[in-house]
Each structure stands twice: as structure tokens, then as C-alpha cells.
Short mmCIF file of C-alpha atoms and ligand atoms in Angstrom, two decimals:
data_model
loop_
_atom_site.label_atom_id
_atom_site.label_comp_id
_atom_site.label_asym_id
_atom_site.label_seq_id
_atom_site.Cartn_x
_atom_site.Cartn_y
_atom_site.Cartn_z
CA UNK V 177 -0.72 -1.99 35.39
CA UNK V 178 -1.33 -3.23 31.82
CA UNK V 179 1.36 -2.53 29.28
CA UNK V 180 0.03 -0.46 26.45
CA UNK V 181 -0.04 -2.16 23.12
CA UNK V 182 2.80 -1.22 20.71
CA UNK V 183 3.05 -2.43 17.17
CA UNK V 184 5.59 -1.40 14.60
CA UNK V 185 6.46 -1.21 10.92
CA UNK V 186 10.08 -1.95 10.40
CA UNK V 187 10.90 -1.61 6.69
CA UNK V 188 14.33 -1.79 5.12
CA UNK V 189 14.70 1.15 2.82
CA UNK V 190 16.16 -0.77 -0.01
CA UNK V 191 13.24 -0.14 -2.45
CA UNK V 192 9.88 1.48 -2.75
CA UNK V 193 6.94 0.52 -0.75
CA UNK V 194 4.81 -2.14 -2.36
CA UNK V 195 1.44 -3.56 -1.79
CA UNK V 196 2.73 -6.24 0.54
CA UNK V 197 4.45 -3.95 2.99
CA UNK V 198 1.60 -1.49 2.73
CA UNK V 199 -0.71 -4.26 4.13
CA UNK V 200 1.86 -5.11 6.85
CA UNK V 201 2.06 -1.39 7.83
CA UNK V 202 -1.78 -1.21 7.67
CA UNK V 203 -2.55 -4.16 9.82
CA UNK V 204 0.07 -3.02 12.48
CA UNK V 205 -1.36 0.54 12.49
CA UNK V 206 -4.88 -0.70 12.72
CA UNK V 207 -4.19 -2.99 15.53
CA UNK V 208 -2.40 -0.31 17.53
CA UNK V 209 -5.28 2.31 16.86
CA UNK V 210 -7.83 -0.25 17.78
CA UNK V 211 -6.13 -0.87 21.11
CA UNK V 212 -5.46 2.85 21.80
CA UNK V 213 -1.73 1.78 21.60
CA UNK V 214 1.30 3.11 19.70
CA UNK V 215 2.22 2.41 16.11
CA UNK V 216 5.99 2.79 15.83
CA UNK V 217 8.08 3.23 12.70
CA UNK V 218 11.78 1.99 12.75
CA UNK V 219 13.91 2.31 9.67
CA UNK V 220 16.04 -0.96 9.33
CA UNK V 221 18.85 0.48 7.36
CA UNK V 222 21.85 -1.46 8.62
CA UNK V 223 22.57 -3.00 5.07
CA UNK V 224 24.70 -0.06 3.94
CA UNK V 225 25.00 -1.22 0.37
CA UNK V 226 21.25 -1.57 -0.22
CA UNK V 227 19.71 1.14 2.02
CA UNK V 228 19.13 4.52 0.60
CA UNK V 229 17.96 7.64 2.53
CA UNK V 230 15.57 8.53 -0.47
CA UNK V 231 13.73 5.28 0.04
CA UNK V 232 13.39 5.96 3.76
CA UNK V 233 12.04 9.42 3.07
CA UNK V 234 9.65 8.00 0.29
CA UNK V 235 8.53 5.41 2.76
CA UNK V 236 7.48 8.02 5.30
CA UNK V 237 5.76 10.21 2.67
CA UNK V 238 3.81 7.00 1.50
CA UNK V 239 2.79 6.12 5.01
CA UNK V 240 1.55 9.77 5.35
CA UNK V 241 -0.36 9.66 2.15
CA UNK V 242 -1.92 6.31 3.10
CA UNK V 243 -3.15 8.07 6.23
CA UNK V 244 -1.13 5.87 8.53
CA UNK V 245 0.60 8.23 11.02
CA UNK V 246 3.15 6.72 13.46
CA UNK V 247 3.36 7.89 17.02
CA UNK V 248 6.87 6.92 17.62
CA UNK V 249 9.67 6.88 15.13
CA UNK V 250 11.55 9.27 12.74
CA UNK V 251 10.45 12.90 12.92
CA UNK V 252 8.04 12.12 15.82
CA UNK V 253 10.72 10.99 18.22
CA UNK V 254 10.07 9.02 21.25
CA UNK V 255 11.82 7.35 24.12
CA UNK V 256 14.22 5.44 22.00
CA UNK V 257 15.85 8.62 20.72
CA UNK V 258 16.88 7.10 17.46
CA UNK V 259 14.79 4.92 15.16
CA UNK V 260 17.31 4.55 12.32
CA UNK V 261 19.22 1.32 13.02
CA UNK V 262 22.24 2.49 11.16
CA UNK V 263 22.66 4.95 14.03
CA UNK V 264 22.21 2.43 16.91
CA UNK V 265 25.70 0.75 16.61
CA UNK V 266 26.64 1.77 20.27
CA UNK V 267 23.47 0.23 21.63
CA UNK V 268 24.15 -3.00 19.80
CA UNK V 269 27.83 -3.13 20.86
CA UNK V 270 26.58 -3.48 24.43
CA UNK V 271 24.52 -6.62 23.59
CA UNK V 272 27.22 -8.15 21.37
CA UNK V 273 29.54 -7.80 24.40
CA UNK V 274 26.91 -9.64 26.61
CA UNK V 275 26.53 -12.49 24.00
CA UNK V 276 30.36 -12.73 23.81
CA UNK V 277 30.73 -12.83 27.65
CA UNK V 278 28.17 -15.63 27.67
CA UNK V 279 30.32 -17.37 24.82
CA UNK V 280 27.13 -17.33 22.72
CA UNK V 281 28.85 -15.75 19.72
CA UNK V 282 31.93 -16.56 17.93
CA UNK V 283 33.76 -15.06 14.92
CA UNK V 284 33.21 -16.68 11.51
CA UNK V 285 35.82 -16.20 8.69
CA UNK V 286 33.92 -18.31 6.03
CA UNK V 287 33.83 -16.32 2.82
CA UNK V 288 30.61 -16.00 0.71
CA UNK V 289 31.95 -18.71 -1.93
CA UNK V 290 32.81 -21.11 0.86
CA UNK V 291 29.29 -20.79 2.28
CA UNK V 292 27.77 -21.06 -1.16
CA UNK V 293 29.75 -24.31 -1.67
CA UNK V 294 28.84 -25.79 1.59
CA UNK V 295 25.08 -25.11 0.98
CA UNK V 296 25.39 -26.78 -2.42
CA UNK V 297 26.92 -29.91 -0.96
CA UNK V 298 24.26 -29.96 1.87
CA UNK V 299 21.48 -29.65 -0.80
CA UNK V 300 22.92 -32.34 -2.93
CA UNK V 301 22.98 -34.87 -0.20
CA UNK V 302 19.33 -33.99 0.60
CA UNK V 303 19.92 -31.86 3.77
CA UNK V 304 18.45 -28.47 4.35
CA UNK V 305 21.19 -26.03 4.07
CA UNK V 306 22.43 -24.43 7.19
CA UNK V 307 25.81 -23.34 8.61
CA UNK V 308 28.03 -26.37 8.75
CA UNK V 309 29.73 -25.05 11.94
CA UNK V 310 33.15 -24.67 10.25
CA UNK V 311 34.26 -21.82 12.53
CA UNK V 312 32.34 -22.89 15.61
CA UNK V 313 35.33 -24.34 17.41
CA UNK V 314 38.32 -22.15 16.39
CA UNK V 315 40.88 -21.86 19.08
CA UNK V 316 42.12 -18.44 20.22
CA UNK V 317 45.27 -19.07 18.34
CA UNK V 318 43.27 -19.90 15.09
CA UNK V 319 41.31 -16.75 15.48
CA UNK V 320 44.48 -14.50 16.16
CA UNK V 321 46.10 -15.97 13.07
CA UNK V 322 43.23 -15.32 10.91
CA UNK V 323 42.89 -11.73 12.11
CA UNK V 324 46.60 -11.20 11.75
CA UNK V 325 45.96 -12.08 8.04
CA UNK V 326 43.63 -9.12 7.93
CA UNK V 327 40.47 -11.31 7.65
CA UNK V 328 37.32 -9.63 9.07
CA UNK V 329 35.05 -12.02 10.71
CA UNK V 330 31.15 -12.01 11.03
CA UNK V 331 29.83 -12.96 14.28
CA UNK V 332 27.67 -16.03 14.65
CA UNK V 333 25.16 -16.87 17.28
CA UNK V 334 25.85 -20.31 18.86
CA UNK V 335 22.33 -21.98 18.62
CA UNK V 336 21.92 -24.32 21.72
CA UNK V 337 21.88 -27.99 20.74
CA UNK V 338 18.75 -30.11 21.10
CA UNK V 339 16.25 -27.56 22.17
CA UNK V 340 12.74 -26.99 21.23
CA UNK V 341 11.69 -23.38 20.57
CA UNK V 342 8.04 -23.03 20.94
CA UNK V 343 5.68 -20.19 20.72
CA UNK V 344 2.16 -19.25 19.92
CA UNK V 345 1.78 -17.40 16.79
CA UNK V 346 -1.08 -14.83 16.90
CA UNK V 347 -2.20 -16.00 13.44
CA UNK V 348 -0.94 -19.55 13.11
CA UNK V 349 -1.24 -20.80 16.58
CA UNK V 350 1.32 -23.14 18.29
CA UNK V 351 4.76 -23.38 16.60
CA UNK V 352 7.56 -25.61 17.46
CA UNK V 353 11.10 -25.47 16.01
CA UNK V 354 13.99 -27.87 16.74
CA UNK V 355 17.19 -25.85 17.36
CA UNK V 356 19.32 -28.46 15.44
CA UNK V 357 17.52 -27.32 12.27
CA UNK V 358 18.43 -23.69 12.62
CA UNK V 359 22.28 -23.59 12.21
CA UNK V 360 24.40 -20.99 13.84
CA UNK V 361 23.34 -17.74 12.23
CA UNK V 362 25.05 -14.33 11.73
CA UNK V 363 24.19 -11.53 14.25
CA UNK V 364 26.96 -9.18 12.95
CA UNK V 365 28.13 -8.92 9.50
CA UNK V 366 31.91 -8.94 8.58
CA UNK V 367 31.62 -5.09 8.07
CA UNK V 368 30.65 -4.66 11.65
CA UNK V 369 26.94 -3.82 10.88
CA UNK V 370 24.19 -5.50 12.74
CA UNK V 371 22.41 -8.27 11.09
CA UNK V 372 18.66 -8.54 10.64
CA UNK V 373 17.99 -11.33 13.07
CA UNK V 374 19.77 -9.50 15.89
CA UNK V 375 19.00 -5.87 15.52
CA UNK V 376 15.35 -6.48 14.66
CA UNK V 377 14.70 -8.64 17.79
CA UNK V 378 16.79 -6.37 20.02
CA UNK V 379 15.09 -3.17 18.87
CA UNK V 380 11.76 -4.69 19.20
CA UNK V 381 12.58 -5.52 22.85
CA UNK V 382 14.35 -2.12 23.59
CA UNK V 383 11.55 -0.22 22.14
CA UNK V 384 8.90 -1.92 23.98
CA UNK V 385 7.11 -3.47 20.93
CA UNK V 386 4.41 -5.75 22.31
CA UNK V 387 3.07 -7.09 18.94
CA UNK V 388 4.70 -7.85 15.76
CA UNK V 389 2.56 -8.50 12.67
CA UNK V 390 4.64 -9.51 9.68
CA UNK V 391 4.75 -11.51 6.55
CA UNK V 392 4.75 -15.26 6.82
CA UNK V 393 8.01 -15.37 5.13
CA UNK V 394 9.47 -14.24 8.45
CA UNK V 395 7.98 -17.17 10.47
CA UNK V 396 11.11 -19.33 10.32
CA UNK V 397 13.11 -16.38 11.54
CA UNK V 398 11.17 -16.14 14.69
CA UNK V 399 12.83 -19.09 16.56
CA UNK V 400 16.28 -17.46 15.99
CA UNK V 401 15.09 -14.08 17.28
CA UNK V 402 13.44 -15.74 20.33
CA UNK V 403 16.81 -17.33 21.06
CA UNK V 404 18.68 -14.06 21.02
CA UNK V 405 16.18 -12.35 23.20
CA UNK V 406 16.08 -15.27 25.57
CA UNK V 407 19.98 -15.19 25.75
CA UNK V 408 20.00 -11.53 26.51
CA UNK V 409 17.13 -11.77 28.99
CA UNK V 410 15.01 -9.21 27.00
CA UNK V 411 11.17 -9.27 26.69
CA UNK V 412 9.77 -11.07 23.76
CA UNK V 413 6.91 -9.55 21.71
CA UNK V 414 4.15 -11.66 20.49
CA UNK V 415 4.40 -12.47 16.77
CA UNK V 416 1.80 -12.97 14.23
CA UNK V 417 2.66 -14.08 10.69
CA UNK V 418 0.22 -12.97 8.04
CA UNK V 419 -0.39 -14.81 4.90
CA UNK V 420 1.32 -13.59 1.83
CA UNK V 421 -0.48 -11.70 -0.95
CA UNK V 422 -0.63 -13.68 -4.13
CA UNK V 423 -0.89 -12.24 -7.64
CA UNK V 424 -3.70 -13.11 -9.97
CA UNK V 425 -1.60 -16.02 -11.14
CA UNK V 426 -1.38 -17.56 -7.57
CA UNK V 427 2.34 -16.88 -7.20
CA UNK V 428 3.53 -14.24 -4.53
CA UNK V 429 2.76 -10.79 -5.55
CA UNK V 430 5.68 -9.11 -7.30
CA UNK V 431 6.29 -6.61 -10.01
CA UNK V 432 5.86 -9.34 -12.44
CA UNK V 433 2.17 -10.05 -11.56
CA UNK V 434 0.80 -6.79 -10.68
CA UNK V 435 2.43 -5.44 -7.63
CA UNK V 436 3.07 -1.77 -7.74
CA UNK V 437 4.77 0.75 -5.64
CA UNK V 438 2.76 3.17 -3.71
CA UNK V 439 4.24 5.86 -5.74
CA UNK V 440 2.96 4.25 -8.93
CA UNK V 441 -0.59 3.68 -7.47
CA UNK V 442 -0.62 7.23 -6.39
CA UNK V 443 0.40 8.55 -9.76
CA UNK V 444 -2.20 6.38 -11.45
CA UNK V 445 -4.78 8.21 -9.27
CA UNK V 446 -5.88 5.62 -6.67
CA UNK V 447 -7.19 7.06 -3.59
CA UNK V 448 -5.56 6.05 -0.34
CA UNK V 449 -9.03 5.55 1.21
CA UNK V 450 -10.04 3.04 -1.36
CA UNK V 451 -6.69 1.23 -1.12
CA UNK V 452 -6.72 0.82 2.65
CA UNK V 453 -10.45 -0.34 2.48
CA UNK V 454 -9.22 -2.89 0.05
CA UNK V 455 -6.09 -3.96 1.76
CA UNK V 456 -7.55 -4.20 5.19
CA UNK V 457 -9.83 -7.06 3.67
CA UNK V 458 -6.99 -8.86 2.02
CA UNK V 459 -6.15 -11.58 4.64
CA UNK V 460 -8.44 -9.98 7.21
CA UNK V 461 -12.26 -10.15 7.28
CA UNK V 462 -14.62 -7.52 8.23
CA UNK V 463 -18.25 -8.30 9.51
CA UNK V 464 -19.64 -6.08 6.87
CA UNK V 465 -18.46 -4.76 3.43
CA UNK V 466 -19.22 -1.25 4.18
CA UNK V 467 -16.67 1.41 3.24
CA UNK V 468 -15.02 2.38 6.38
CA UNK V 469 -13.00 5.46 7.49
CA UNK V 470 -9.64 4.58 8.86
CA UNK V 471 -10.93 4.93 12.50
CA UNK V 472 -13.73 2.64 11.66
CA UNK V 473 -11.37 0.06 10.11
CA UNK V 474 -9.33 0.17 13.28
CA UNK V 475 -12.45 -0.20 15.40
CA UNK V 476 -13.38 -3.38 13.72
CA UNK V 477 -9.96 -4.79 13.36
CA UNK V 478 -9.26 -7.97 15.23
CA UNK V 479 -6.50 -10.46 15.25
CA UNK V 480 -9.12 -13.17 15.31
CA UNK V 481 -10.09 -12.19 11.87
CA UNK V 482 -6.55 -12.64 10.33
CA UNK V 483 -6.78 -15.54 7.92
CA UNK V 484 -4.25 -18.20 7.41
CA UNK V 485 -4.90 -18.85 3.89
CA UNK V 486 -2.92 -16.78 1.23
CA UNK V 487 -4.86 -13.80 -0.09
CA UNK V 488 -5.14 -13.01 -3.89
CA UNK V 489 -4.73 -9.56 -5.20
CA UNK V 490 -7.64 -8.70 -7.45
CA UNK V 491 -7.59 -5.51 -9.21
CA UNK V 492 -11.37 -5.44 -9.81
CA UNK V 493 -11.83 -5.31 -6.05
CA UNK V 494 -9.55 -2.44 -5.77
CA UNK V 495 -11.63 -0.60 -8.34
CA UNK V 496 -14.78 -1.33 -6.47
CA UNK V 497 -13.36 0.41 -3.36
CA UNK V 498 -12.00 3.18 -5.46
CA UNK V 499 -15.30 3.91 -6.81
CA UNK V 500 -16.81 4.14 -3.36
CA UNK V 501 -13.98 6.25 -2.17
CA UNK V 502 -14.49 8.67 -5.14
CA UNK V 503 -18.07 8.94 -4.20
CA UNK V 504 -17.71 9.26 -0.43
CA UNK V 505 -14.64 11.43 0.23
CA UNK V 506 -14.99 14.99 1.26
CA UNK V 507 -15.09 17.77 -1.40
CA UNK V 508 -11.71 19.06 -0.51
CA UNK V 509 -10.21 15.80 -0.60
CA UNK V 510 -11.78 15.10 -3.96
CA UNK V 511 -10.45 18.42 -5.26
CA UNK V 512 -6.88 17.70 -3.90
CA UNK V 513 -7.31 14.48 -5.82
CA UNK V 514 -8.16 15.79 -9.17
CA UNK V 515 -6.84 19.25 -8.98
CA UNK V 516 -3.77 18.81 -11.23
CA UNK V 517 -5.84 17.03 -14.01
CA UNK V 518 -8.58 19.62 -14.18
CA UNK V 519 -6.71 22.96 -13.51
CA UNK V 520 -6.94 25.52 -14.79
CA UNK V 521 -10.08 24.71 -16.58
CA UNK V 522 -12.23 24.20 -13.61
CA UNK V 523 -12.37 27.59 -11.61
CA UNK V 524 -13.11 28.18 -7.96
CA UNK V 525 -16.62 29.21 -9.24
CA UNK V 526 -17.36 25.97 -11.13
CA UNK V 527 -15.38 23.62 -8.77
CA UNK V 528 -18.30 22.28 -6.55
CA UNK V 529 -20.73 21.84 -9.55
CA UNK V 530 -18.13 20.18 -11.52
CA UNK V 531 -17.22 17.62 -8.80
CA UNK V 532 -20.90 17.04 -8.15
CA UNK V 533 -21.43 16.29 -11.83
CA UNK V 534 -18.52 14.00 -12.52
CA UNK V 535 -18.02 12.21 -9.16
CA UNK V 536 -20.45 9.33 -9.97
CA UNK V 537 -18.87 8.78 -13.36
CA UNK V 538 -15.20 8.77 -12.76
CA UNK V 539 -12.50 6.37 -11.29
CA UNK V 540 -9.36 8.32 -11.92
CA UNK V 541 -8.34 12.05 -12.01
CA UNK V 542 -7.60 11.67 -15.79
CA UNK V 543 -11.19 11.02 -16.35
CA UNK V 544 -12.14 14.13 -14.53
CA UNK V 545 -9.67 15.79 -16.80
CA UNK V 546 -11.40 14.55 -19.83
CA UNK V 547 -14.77 15.83 -18.65
CA UNK V 548 -13.07 19.15 -17.86
CA UNK V 549 -11.91 19.26 -21.47
CA UNK V 550 -15.28 18.16 -22.92
CA UNK V 551 -17.13 20.72 -20.89
CA UNK V 552 -14.98 23.64 -20.54
CA UNK V 553 -13.03 23.91 -23.82
CA UNK V 554 -14.01 23.72 -27.50
CA UNK V 555 -11.69 20.82 -28.46
CA UNK V 556 -13.99 17.86 -28.90
CA UNK V 557 -13.27 14.39 -29.96
CA UNK V 558 -16.46 13.00 -31.15
CA UNK V 559 -16.53 9.36 -30.25
CA UNK V 560 -17.63 6.99 -33.17
CA UNK V 561 -20.73 5.90 -31.16
CA UNK V 562 -21.78 9.50 -30.73
CA UNK V 563 -21.35 10.21 -34.42
CA UNK V 564 -23.27 7.22 -35.39
CA UNK V 565 -26.18 8.32 -33.11
CA UNK V 566 -26.03 11.85 -34.48
CA UNK V 567 -26.21 10.64 -38.12
CA UNK V 568 -29.08 8.28 -37.38
CA UNK V 569 -31.04 10.92 -35.60
CA UNK V 570 -30.89 13.44 -38.52
CA UNK V 571 -30.53 17.16 -38.60
CA UNK V 572 -34.03 18.18 -37.79
CA UNK V 573 -33.93 17.06 -34.25
CA UNK V 574 -30.74 19.15 -33.71
CA UNK V 575 -32.39 22.15 -35.33
CA UNK V 576 -35.18 21.86 -33.08
CA UNK V 577 -32.88 21.37 -30.05
CA UNK V 578 -31.29 24.68 -31.03
CA UNK V 579 -34.57 26.42 -30.76
CA UNK V 580 -35.31 24.71 -27.56
CA UNK V 581 -31.97 25.77 -26.18
CA UNK V 582 -32.65 29.54 -26.88
CA UNK V 583 -36.25 29.34 -25.74
CA UNK V 584 -35.28 27.97 -22.39
CA UNK V 585 -32.03 29.74 -21.98
CA UNK V 586 -30.30 26.34 -21.56
CA UNK V 587 -32.32 25.38 -18.48
CA UNK V 588 -32.05 21.56 -18.84
CA UNK V 589 -35.45 20.52 -17.42
CA UNK V 590 -37.55 22.95 -19.47
CA UNK V 591 -35.37 22.34 -22.42
CA UNK V 592 -36.06 18.66 -22.36
CA UNK V 593 -39.86 19.21 -21.99
CA UNK V 594 -39.79 21.65 -24.86
CA UNK V 595 -37.94 19.46 -27.08
CA UNK V 596 -40.17 16.44 -26.15
CA UNK V 597 -43.17 18.42 -27.07
CA UNK V 598 -41.94 19.82 -30.34
CA UNK V 599 -40.28 16.70 -31.74
CA UNK V 600 -42.47 14.07 -30.35
CA UNK V 601 -39.49 12.06 -29.08
CA UNK V 602 -38.99 10.87 -25.61
CA UNK V 603 -36.75 8.50 -23.47
CA UNK V 604 -33.67 7.25 -25.02
CA UNK V 605 -34.45 8.72 -28.47
CA UNK V 606 -34.41 12.09 -27.04
CA UNK V 607 -31.74 11.86 -24.35
CA UNK V 608 -29.09 9.96 -26.43
CA UNK V 609 -28.84 12.29 -29.41
CA UNK V 610 -28.78 15.32 -27.20
CA UNK V 611 -26.05 13.78 -25.04
CA UNK V 612 -24.00 12.69 -28.17
CA UNK V 613 -24.25 16.31 -29.60
CA UNK V 614 -23.46 18.10 -26.54
CA UNK V 615 -20.62 16.03 -25.29
CA UNK V 616 -19.52 13.78 -28.18
CA UNK V 617 -19.97 10.81 -25.90
CA UNK V 618 -22.81 8.26 -25.51
CA UNK V 619 -22.35 7.97 -21.72
CA UNK V 620 -21.46 10.29 -18.84
CA UNK V 621 -22.68 12.36 -16.00
CA UNK V 622 -26.13 13.92 -15.58
CA UNK V 623 -26.99 16.07 -18.47
CA UNK V 624 -28.44 18.82 -16.33
CA UNK V 625 -24.99 19.35 -14.72
CA UNK V 626 -23.23 19.14 -17.96
CA UNK V 627 -25.27 21.74 -19.67
CA UNK V 628 -25.00 24.06 -16.91
CA UNK V 629 -21.25 23.67 -16.87
CA UNK V 630 -20.76 24.08 -20.49
CA UNK V 631 -23.10 27.01 -20.86
CA UNK V 632 -25.36 28.25 -23.51
CA UNK V 633 -22.64 29.38 -26.11
CA UNK V 634 -20.74 26.14 -26.15
CA UNK V 635 -23.94 24.13 -26.21
CA UNK V 636 -25.06 26.13 -29.25
CA UNK V 637 -21.86 25.54 -31.03
CA UNK V 638 -22.10 21.78 -30.48
CA UNK V 639 -25.76 21.57 -31.48
CA UNK V 640 -24.84 23.49 -34.68
CA UNK V 641 -22.05 21.13 -35.46
CA UNK V 642 -24.29 18.17 -34.90
CA UNK V 643 -26.66 19.55 -37.49
CA UNK V 644 -23.90 19.55 -39.97
CA UNK V 645 -22.78 16.10 -39.08
CA UNK V 646 -26.18 14.75 -39.35
CA UNK V 647 -26.77 16.20 -42.81
N1 LIG A 153 13.26 -5.00 7.84
C1 LIG A 153 12.47 -6.21 7.86
C2 LIG A 153 11.76 -6.21 6.47
O1 LIG A 153 11.54 -5.23 5.77
C3 LIG A 153 11.45 -6.25 8.95
C4 LIG A 153 10.97 -7.56 9.08
C5 LIG A 153 9.89 -7.56 10.31
O2 LIG A 153 8.89 -7.06 10.07
O3 LIG A 153 10.31 -8.07 11.33
O4 LIG A 153 11.41 -7.40 5.92
#
């Protein structure tokens, strides 16, 4: 029997979800969907000081908004019962006991300032900082004395000496680490909570995770996690470390160089469909640059296409995918996206026509809002370029346009034909003044739609105003 593929997203709810972790979640989801496997969500909230329930709730809302449902995890449930690490203390206790029995962990009483000093000394002598082993050989009497003083120890994993830890990374190929470079590391914090190396690895094993795709910044953690799993006799997932996303300035993407939270992106009006099309191509290549649905993105997703080179975030690419998404998503979806910006001006009767009209010309809901205002209210801000066109054209043209408007009852095609015949103008000299007068803009959606949406009365008032402006 083959084991089903299970991937996971294991965020720490210490902040809002940013582009880097969106892409990590996306790759894990796409790989699971591609394989007909399970995408699991686990909330890594053992750091009580930094974790917040609100962030966990927001993370889940963000994943849903992105269209990345998880099949196992909070809300959905699953065989593990609990997918919040803060509530898995009893499970971890059993594995700490096992490590203690094997004498693979020891209490460490070093304080943060002592550890910082030790690292400073190591750095100063050109060594890579790692735990110096101060508490590695305390006698039971030493330990008892420290405990009697009321000190709470952390628990460190005793890294075996002179061992090579090898594994094949799904993205980076063969990896080899020397255990003596690792230093004994903390598996349980002094406050009794489980530390990342430990609970992250143990949970992957207990939850049956088969593949872990995560940021390259975790590569050096993997040998430590493999040592824990090996010591506990637990199964090891396959790890793939994906390249980081860099900002436009070539440094890792952060708030400073353009990274935004999903919430911010959503508020700015980015469509999830465009965002995932872009991010799925950041550090992963697709054979074509077609816009894909999530199912198609999953179908074509392959670990072989994950790149090792850092990927650079480029907002113009995101805009490119946004444009396609705006032009592609279903009507209901488009409405949901722009509704707040255009309500109550766009009514159920004009909704379809309005969306057909503006879709090719907008990138954000705010632009839909501007068109709604131009077409469906009398507040018009004449753009300087439009005013220039109107003045240059002169009033006679607009007088004639008024006649054509009445003659044709604002039916665009006959109106243009009539105006062409009566004024002798054609092409740009006809369309541009007409557009400028009717919309106050020199660019925009197709005029036939615009005229129909604004209706004859508003069109008449605009042409009359253009006559006055042109005089
Ligand atoms: N909680 C860890 C983080 O957010 C998970 C790392 C991992 O994917 O293993 O960085």
C-alpha cells in the first residue's frame, strides 16, 4: 500500500501572513492537491508570549480567501484531534520522557545573558556560535542544588559526537551536516513549553506528514530535527527547502522592501486568483504562462520545477496577473470583489452591463468605484486633458452632438454615424471629444456601454456643459 501524500503549513501565529508564507502555504497545498493527498494546517503557538489567537484566526481567514482549503487541521479536525501545539503538551511530555530515559536530554540552567556572552566570545575568536556545553555534564547533585535555588531549566538535546547527518533535500539535493557543528539545542523552554525543533519535528511525524516544503532559512534546522526523530524512532518526512523571496532591492522580502500582509493586499483590491498565479511562479516554473485556476496550478505543479535561485518579487508581474484575473473571474466573483466600491450606485439591473463595461479597464475595485461615480452620478471631475480636448474642439461639435443624441435616442452606433455625417469628423477627432465631454476623461471603457449606462439625460447635461466649456 502506498502512503498518501501529506503536506502541511505550520505557521506560528505571531504576526500577519505575508507573501513569503503565502507562497510556502501555496506550494504545500498545490503539491498535496496535485498528488490527491492531504494539505494539513497546524498552528505552532507554543511561544506563549508572541502567539496570539487573533493572528491564528486571521491566518485561517487568509488561507480561505486565497482559496487554499486544508483537509486536516483546526476546524476541519482529523486523526490528530488537536492541531494547536499549545494544547499538545501531554503528547510532548511522553516524548520528553523517552529522550530523558535514553539520556539524550539534560537540564540547562544557562541564563539568556550567559548564553549571549558565550556566543560573543565564540564569534570574537572566529568560531560559529553554538552551545558551549556548560550544563552538559552537571551531576545530579549540581542539578538538585540549582533546582533548590528555584531555577527553572530548559531541556537540551545531547547531539551525538562526530556524526554525519545526511539527507536528500527535495529542492537542493544531497545535504551533509557534521553533528559537532550543531551544538546541543533546546527542545523544551525553561517555562515548560515545547521548542520549535522538537514539536515541529515530532508533530510532522505523529501527524503523518510525508513532505515538508519550507523556506530555505530552515535548511540548517533540518539535521537537528532529523536527530530528534531518529532518537525517538519516529518517521522522517522528506524536506524541500524553497528559495527565499527577495525584494526589488535584492535583499530578503520584508516590510521595508515591499512585502505586505495578505490583509493589506486584500484591502488594496488584489484578487486571490491573480496573486496565486503570480506566487506559484515565484521560484517554481510552469511550462506555459497561461492563467490557471487553482486546480490547473495544482495539476501542473511539480517538485522538479522548484528553483534553487532566490526569486525576486516584482509588483509589475503581480499587476499583470491581476489584470488577467480581473478579466477572467466569473461575474459573481467580480461582483463580490467590487461590490463595496460601487454600491449602491450600481443596481442589480445595471450590474452585468456595468461589469462588462469596466472589466477590461480596471485593476482595482477603487477604479470600478470611480467609473460608477462618473457614469451614475452627476459629480464629475473634468480631467485637464479632457478639458483641453473640449476647448480645442470648440462648441459647434458639441451642439451637433446634442442634436445627434436626441435624433438617435442615445443609441451609440447610430449616434456616431449621425455625428460623423453632420460634422464631417471621424476617427480620433470624433471619438476623443465625445469621450471627453461624456466622461471628463480621455481614456476608458467602450463608449457604447458608457453611454447606455449613463443614460440620455446625464449625457445631455454633459454635452451641454461641454458646449459651455468650449466657448
Ligand atoms: N512555525 C514555523 C515557522 O513559521 C514552521 C517552520 C516549518 O515550516 O517547519 O517558521
